[in-house]
Amino acid sequence: MPGPAVGIIMGSASDWDTMKEAHKILEEFGVEHEYRVLSAHRAPAAVTEYASGAEGRGLKVIIGAAGGAAHLAGVLAAQTLLPVLGVPIESQSLKGMDSLLSTVQMPGGIPVGTLAIGKAGAKNAALLAVAILATSNPDLRDKLSAYREVQTKAVLAAKLEG
Ligand code: RP5
């Protein structure tokens, strides 16, 4: 039995409301995944253990989400060769600009693929993980293509009142 292909890691349980959007997309595509709270600041040793063991456990992509001084995705990326996608959580005080800048501004050499702030970023991180997996999985590629078609039809069928 293959294990999870995608790991969704978030800095706090308070991030789950946002990161549920990533979970829902991966469920929809039938991608095996796991989700956990691991904080770069409050539980740094556990982040190291997770990142360094992820590839050996068969994971293919890690999504790291945090708010404020959002170092989680970068710290994960520093300790694995797997692609790491970063989701900046919308913080209360600075509306996620702090999270965005601290996730996206990585030093050259250690990339984090950073998505938008909040729920759109969570959803897109999962879709990007699906796209990465789809490069070597034709069934998943077909599902992604169908998803895009449905989305396009819905946009073109939109009715405006007035
Ligand atoms: C970050 O601090 C978390 O990712 C979260 O977005 C933020 C606030 O965490 P809590 O104080 O709600 O646990 O590390």
XYZ file of N, CA and C and ligand atoms in Angstrom:
500
model
N 0.842 -1.208 0.000
C 0.000 0.000 0.000
C 0.876 1.255 0.000
N 0.759 2.099 -1.047
C 1.535 3.344 -1.006
C 0.990 4.284 0.072
N 1.860 5.034 0.667
C 1.424 5.983 1.695
C 0.996 7.286 1.053
N 0.844 8.328 1.866
C 0.424 9.627 1.333
C 1.453 10.211 0.362
N 0.944 10.863 -0.690
C 1.819 11.513 -1.671
C 2.060 12.977 -1.312
N 1.118 13.552 -0.586
C 1.203 14.988 -0.247
C 1.053 15.152 1.265
N 1.895 15.980 1.816
C 1.777 16.333 3.233
C 1.368 17.786 3.361
N 0.280 18.020 4.094
C -0.137 19.405 4.385
C 0.284 19.683 5.828
N 1.224 20.607 5.975
C 1.752 20.925 7.302
C 1.412 22.369 7.616
N 0.869 22.587 8.812
C 0.500 23.963 9.180
C 1.021 24.302 10.565
N 1.251 25.602 10.774
C 1.902 26.044 11.993
C 1.043 25.984 13.236
N -0.269 25.961 13.065
C -1.175 25.980 14.212
C -2.511 25.361 13.805
N -3.216 24.847 14.791
C -4.571 24.348 14.516
C -5.466 25.479 14.011
N -5.106 26.717 14.348
C -5.916 27.855 13.881
C -5.791 28.060 12.362
N -4.830 27.391 11.734
C -4.672 27.489 10.267
C -5.576 26.505 9.519
N -6.203 25.603 10.249
C -6.950 24.515 9.591
C -8.132 25.018 8.760
N -8.794 26.061 9.253
C -9.938 26.597 8.506
C -9.503 26.987 7.081
N -8.307 27.513 6.955
C -7.757 27.853 5.630
C -7.295 26.590 4.903
N -6.555 25.754 5.592
C -5.912 24.616 4.920
C -6.870 23.482 4.583
N -8.088 23.543 5.158
C -9.127 22.589 4.758
C -9.388 22.665 3.264
N -9.171 23.861 2.687
C -9.397 24.029 1.242
C -8.437 23.149 0.437
N -7.212 23.020 0.922
C -6.239 22.142 0.242
C -6.654 20.681 0.421
N -7.043 20.347 1.617
C -7.507 18.982 1.921
C -8.691 18.595 1.033
N -9.638 19.530 0.877
C -10.839 19.228 0.068
C -10.469 18.948 -1.389
N -9.535 19.734 -1.931
C -9.111 19.520 -3.327
C -8.437 18.149 -3.471
N -7.565 17.829 -2.543
C -6.859 16.537 -2.653
C -7.840 15.369 -2.499
N -8.850 15.556 -1.653
C -9.917 14.538 -1.533
C -10.630 14.391 -2.873
N -10.992 15.524 -3.451
C -11.730 15.532 -4.720
C -10.955 14.791 -5.820
N -9.634 14.945 -5.818
C -8.816 14.289 -6.844
C -8.387 12.874 -6.440
N -8.769 12.459 -5.256
C -8.397 11.115 -4.800
C -6.905 10.955 -4.557
N -6.256 12.065 -4.166
C -4.814 12.013 -3.874
C -4.619 11.702 -2.391
N -3.897 10.650 -2.124
C -3.620 10.297 -0.722
C -2.768 11.381 -0.081
N -3.193 11.824 1.069
C -2.448 12.893 1.729
C -2.603 12.805 3.239
N -1.752 13.542 3.927
C -1.843 13.624 5.381
C -1.802 15.090 5.773
N -2.308 15.412 6.947
C -2.253 16.804 7.397
C -1.933 16.832 8.878
N -1.027 17.755 9.231
C -0.526 17.808 10.611
C -0.186 19.233 11.005
N -0.248 19.487 12.288
C 0.244 20.755 12.834
C 1.671 20.533 13.310
N 2.599 21.348 12.785
C 4.013 21.289 13.192
C 4.537 22.715 13.081
N 5.034 23.258 14.133
C 5.441 24.664 14.088
C 6.959 24.821 14.022
N 7.409 25.680 13.098
C 8.855 25.941 12.980
C 9.416 26.580 14.248
N 8.560 27.295 14.972
C 9.038 27.987 16.180
C 8.694 27.235 17.459
N 7.491 26.644 17.489
C 7.048 26.001 18.730
C 7.435 24.525 18.805
N 7.775 23.936 17.663
C 8.155 22.515 17.644
C 9.207 22.277 16.559
N 10.348 22.977 16.638
C 11.325 22.918 15.536
C 11.895 21.523 15.293
N 12.123 20.757 16.346
C 12.715 19.418 16.161
C 11.760 18.513 15.393
N 10.459 18.675 15.639
C 9.466 17.848 14.938
C 9.406 18.213 13.454
N 9.633 19.492 13.134
C 9.656 19.910 11.728
C 10.853 19.263 11.025
N 11.998 19.267 11.697
C 13.204 18.631 11.136
C 12.962 17.144 10.901
N 12.366 16.500 11.875
C 12.110 15.056 11.756
C 11.173 14.782 10.575
N 10.126 15.596 10.465
C 9.152 15.397 9.379
C 9.816 15.618 8.018
N 10.499 16.747 7.858
C 11.083 17.090 6.548
C 12.137 16.074 6.138
N 12.977 15.668 7.080
C 14.071 14.771 6.707
C 13.590 13.352 6.430
N 12.415 12.997 6.948
C 11.898 11.651 6.711
C 10.864 11.561 5.600
N 10.442 12.707 5.073
C 9.297 12.725 4.150
C 9.551 11.943 2.860
N 10.684 12.159 2.245
C 10.976 11.493 0.967
C 11.050 9.977 1.184
N 11.658 9.567 2.247
C 11.785 8.131 2.559
C 10.442 7.476 2.801
N 9.457 8.254 3.251
C 8.106 7.707 3.482
C 7.258 7.734 2.212
N 7.841 8.220 1.105
C 7.135 8.177 -0.177
C 6.368 9.431 -0.535
N 6.475 10.460 0.293
C 5.813 11.724 -0.053
C 6.455 12.319 -1.306
N 5.661 13.041 -2.082
C 6.161 13.648 -3.321
C 6.160 15.166 -3.259
N 5.248 15.729 -2.492
C 5.118 17.185 -2.381
C 4.732 17.517 -0.935
N 5.292 18.608 -0.424
C 4.891 19.095 0.902
C 4.303 20.496 0.744
N 3.183 20.716 1.411
C 2.583 22.056 1.475
C 2.806 22.563 2.898
N 3.443 23.718 3.004
C 3.709 24.298 4.321
C 2.951 25.608 4.461
N 2.148 25.722 5.513
C 1.309 26.911 5.692
C 1.528 27.499 7.078
N 1.749 28.811 7.115
C 1.899 29.459 8.412
C 1.550 30.934 8.285
N 1.309 31.526 9.445
C 0.957 32.941 9.462
C 1.933 33.747 10.298
N 1.972 35.044 10.069
C 2.858 35.928 10.830
C 4.298 35.761 10.368
N 5.183 35.489 11.314
C 6.594 35.198 10.972
C 6.624 33.781 10.408
N 6.213 33.670 9.159
C 5.861 32.364 8.579
C 7.081 31.659 7.998
N 7.843 31.012 8.869
C 9.086 30.363 8.437
C 8.915 28.881 8.127
N 7.713 28.364 8.345
C 7.534 26.905 8.259
C 7.896 26.336 6.891
N 7.361 26.908 5.814
C 7.625 26.333 4.486
C 9.121 26.384 4.173
N 9.771 27.477 4.521
C 11.207 27.606 4.260
C 12.034 26.614 5.061
N 11.649 26.407 6.305
C 12.393 25.469 7.153
C 12.181 24.029 6.659
N 10.973 23.738 6.195
C 10.727 22.423 5.586
C 11.600 22.271 4.334
N 11.575 23.287 3.466
C 12.316 23.221 2.196
C 13.817 23.046 2.424
N 14.310 23.636 3.510
C 15.745 23.565 3.802
C 16.187 22.149 4.134
N 15.211 21.295 4.470
C 15.590 19.980 4.986
C 15.039 18.814 4.172
N 14.627 19.104 2.926
C 14.153 18.041 2.036
C 14.448 18.442 0.593
N 14.558 17.433 -0.273
C 14.693 17.712 -1.711
C 13.333 17.733 -2.390
N 12.285 17.374 -1.676
C 10.933 17.399 -2.258
C 10.518 18.841 -2.548
N 9.652 19.034 -3.569
C 9.120 20.382 -3.776
C 8.243 20.807 -2.600
N 8.457 22.028 -2.143
C 7.676 22.570 -1.030
C 6.876 23.777 -1.532
N 5.574 23.730 -1.304
C 4.682 24.826 -1.681
C 4.296 25.569 -0.410
N 4.322 26.887 -0.457
C 4.051 27.676 0.735
C 2.720 28.406 0.642
N 1.952 28.332 1.725
C 0.690 29.070 1.789
C 0.779 30.085 2.931
N 0.774 31.380 2.610
C 0.761 32.400 3.659
C -0.651 32.519 4.246
N -0.762 32.272 5.538
C -2.059 32.375 6.214
C -2.385 33.854 6.450
N -3.661 34.197 6.287
C -4.066 35.593 6.511
C -4.028 35.891 8.006
N -3.059 36.689 8.421
C -2.912 37.033 9.839
C -3.892 38.144 10.203
N -4.200 38.236 11.499
C -5.169 39.253 11.938
C -4.584 40.653 11.846
N -3.345 40.807 12.301
C -2.805 42.163 12.414
C -2.400 42.768 11.071
N -1.805 41.977 10.185
C -1.285 42.540 8.930
C -1.927 41.919 7.692
N -3.052 41.241 7.899
C -3.825 40.679 6.772
C -3.034 39.703 5.895
N -1.971 39.124 6.466
C -1.222 38.113 5.727
C -0.050 38.650 4.927
N 0.139 39.977 4.929
C 1.307 40.519 4.217
C 2.596 40.044 4.888
N 2.561 39.939 6.235
C 3.725 39.414 6.973
C 3.999 37.960 6.570
N 2.919 37.175 6.499
C 3.048 35.754 6.143
C 3.564 35.609 4.717
N 3.008 36.438 3.819
C 3.412 36.367 2.406
C 4.903 36.654 2.255
N 5.333 37.761 2.847
C 6.734 38.149 2.653
C 7.688 37.164 3.308
N 7.317 36.643 4.470
C 8.250 35.723 5.127
C 8.240 34.340 4.477
N 7.188 34.018 3.724
C 7.178 32.741 3.000
C 7.872 32.883 1.652
N 7.630 33.981 0.973
C 8.100 34.101 -0.416
C 9.565 34.531 -0.529
N 10.048 35.291 0.430
C 11.385 35.884 0.286
C 12.497 34.944 0.742
N 12.576 33.793 0.073
C 13.605 32.813 0.419
C 14.945 33.216 -0.194
N 16.036 32.856 0.448
C 17.337 33.114 -0.167
C 17.527 32.209 -1.379
N 18.207 32.707 -2.408
C 18.477 31.897 -3.592
C 19.152 30.591 -3.184
N 18.649 29.486 -3.720
C 19.239 28.178 -3.397
C 18.265 27.241 -2.725
N 17.307 27.807 -1.994
C 16.303 26.990 -1.300
C 14.919 27.522 -1.682
N 14.319 26.945 -2.739
C 13.039 27.495 -3.204
C 11.828 27.026 -2.402
N 10.881 27.946 -2.257
C 9.524 27.618 -1.801
C 8.586 28.180 -2.864
N 7.735 27.338 -3.422
C 6.753 27.815 -4.394
C 5.593 28.432 -3.649
N 5.574 29.755 -3.591
C 4.613 30.437 -2.719
C 3.333 30.801 -3.472
N 2.202 30.479 -2.849
C 0.889 30.758 -3.434
C 0.299 32.017 -2.794
N -0.938 32.293 -3.157
C -1.610 33.496 -2.644
C -1.915 33.387 -1.143
N -2.180 34.522 -0.530
C -2.579 34.564 0.884
C -3.952 33.904 1.053
N -4.077 33.051 2.063
C -5.396 32.552 2.477
C -5.944 31.385 1.671
N -7.290 31.337 1.616
C -7.959 30.147 1.068
C -7.658 29.907 -0.409
N -7.526 30.980 -1.205
C -7.183 30.784 -2.621
C -5.809 30.133 -2.732
N -4.894 30.542 -1.872
C -3.552 29.953 -1.881
C -3.580 28.495 -1.467
N -4.401 28.176 -0.479
C -4.518 26.779 -0.019
C -5.066 25.901 -1.137
N -6.113 26.396 -1.793
C -6.716 25.650 -2.894
C -5.697 25.470 -4.033
N -5.010 26.539 -4.370
C -4.055 26.471 -5.477
C -2.821 25.639 -5.139
N -2.430 25.618 -3.882
C -1.300 24.760 -3.495
C -1.655 23.300 -3.769
N -2.883 22.930 -3.432
C -3.314 21.548 -3.682
C -3.404 21.277 -5.178
N -3.935 22.240 -5.934
C -4.019 22.047 -7.392
C -2.632 21.973 -8.026
N -1.699 22.736 -7.494
C -0.326 22.664 -8.011
C 0.316 21.328 -7.637
N 0.025 20.851 -6.454
C 0.519 19.515 -6.058
C -0.058 18.457 -6.998
N -1.336 18.583 -7.317
C -1.969 17.652 -8.271
C -1.266 17.743 -9.626
N -0.996 18.962 -10.082
C -0.330 19.141 -11.385
C 1.064 18.517 -11.383
N 1.771 18.644 -10.269
C 3.114 18.035 -10.163
C 2.994 16.509 -10.247
N 2.066 15.959 -9.492
C 1.878 14.499 -9.507
C 1.392 14.027 -10.872
N 0.602 14.871 -11.542
C 0.011 14.502 -12.835
C 1.063 14.372 -13.935
N 2.240 14.946 -13.748
C 3.282 14.813 -14.784
C 3.717 13.360 -14.956
N 3.475 12.541 -13.945
C 3.835 11.122 -14.078
C 2.635 10.221 -13.796
N 1.422 10.779 -13.924
C 0.210 10.004 -13.629
C -0.896 10.427 -14.610
N -1.053 9.693 -15.726
C -2.013 10.096 -16.759
C -3.461 10.175 -16.248
N -3.858 9.301 -15.323
C -5.229 9.354 -14.793
C -5.473 10.675 -14.061
N -4.490 11.060 -13.288
C -4.611 12.316 -12.539
C -4.619 13.505 -13.505
N -3.830 13.393 -14.571
C -3.829 14.460 -15.587
C -5.216 14.593 -16.211
N -5.862 13.472 -16.502
C -7.223 13.511 -17.063
C -8.195 14.186 -16.088
N -8.053 13.861 -14.808
C -8.940 14.484 -13.801
C -8.717 15.990 -13.737
N -7.457 16.391 -13.849
C -7.140 17.818 -13.796
C -7.716 18.527 -15.017
N -7.626 17.871 -16.156
C -8.169 18.443 -17.386
C -9.692 18.597 -17.263
N -10.355 17.573 -16.727
C -11.812 17.623 -16.549
C -12.202 18.732 -15.563
N -11.426 18.873 -14.505
C -11.671 19.921 -13.498
C -11.630 21.306 -14.158
N -10.623 21.512 -15.004
C -10.487 22.803 -15.689
C -11.678 23.045 -16.628
N -12.097 21.988 -17.314
C -13.228 22.133 -18.256
C -14.498 22.540 -17.519
N -14.769 21.873 -16.403
C -15.955 22.201 -15.598
C -15.886 23.664 -15.151
N -14.706 24.068 -14.696
C -14.515 25.440 -14.212
C -14.765 26.454 -15.339
N -14.231 26.160 -16.504
C -14.409 27.065 -17.646
C -15.883 27.181 -18.020
N -16.573 26.024 -18.071
C -18.002 26.049 -18.419
C -18.784 26.878 -17.413
N -18.454 26.715 -16.130
C -19.168 27.457 -15.085
C -18.955 28.961 -15.249
N -17.744 29.360 -15.575
C -17.452 30.788 -15.751
C -18.228 31.335 -16.951
N -18.237 30.575 -18.043
C -18.897 31.061 -19.252
C -20.419 31.057 -19.129
N -20.930 30.235 -18.208
C -22.381 30.148 -18.022
C -22.882 31.129 -16.964
N -21.991 31.900 -16.392
C -22.391 32.803 -15.287
C -23.435 33.799 -15.766
N -24.494 33.950 -14.969
C -25.575 34.894 -15.291
C -25.418 36.123 -14.385
N -25.554 37.258 -14.971
C -25.476 38.496 -14.199
C -26.861 39.103 -14.064
N -27.181 39.558 -12.862
C -28.477 40.190 -12.659
C -28.376 41.704 -12.815
N -29.469 42.312 -13.245
C -29.432 43.765 -13.290
C -30.210 44.290 -14.491
C 1.763 30.789 13.157
O 1.216 31.679 14.053
C 0.645 29.868 12.784
O 0.863 29.344 11.519
C -0.580 30.725 12.867
O -0.989 31.191 11.588
C -0.137 31.883 13.726
C -0.957 32.037 14.978
O -0.935 30.818 15.676
P -1.855 30.610 16.976
O -1.424 31.640 17.956
O -3.290 30.791 16.501
O -1.586 29.199 17.420
O 2.835 30.088 13.696
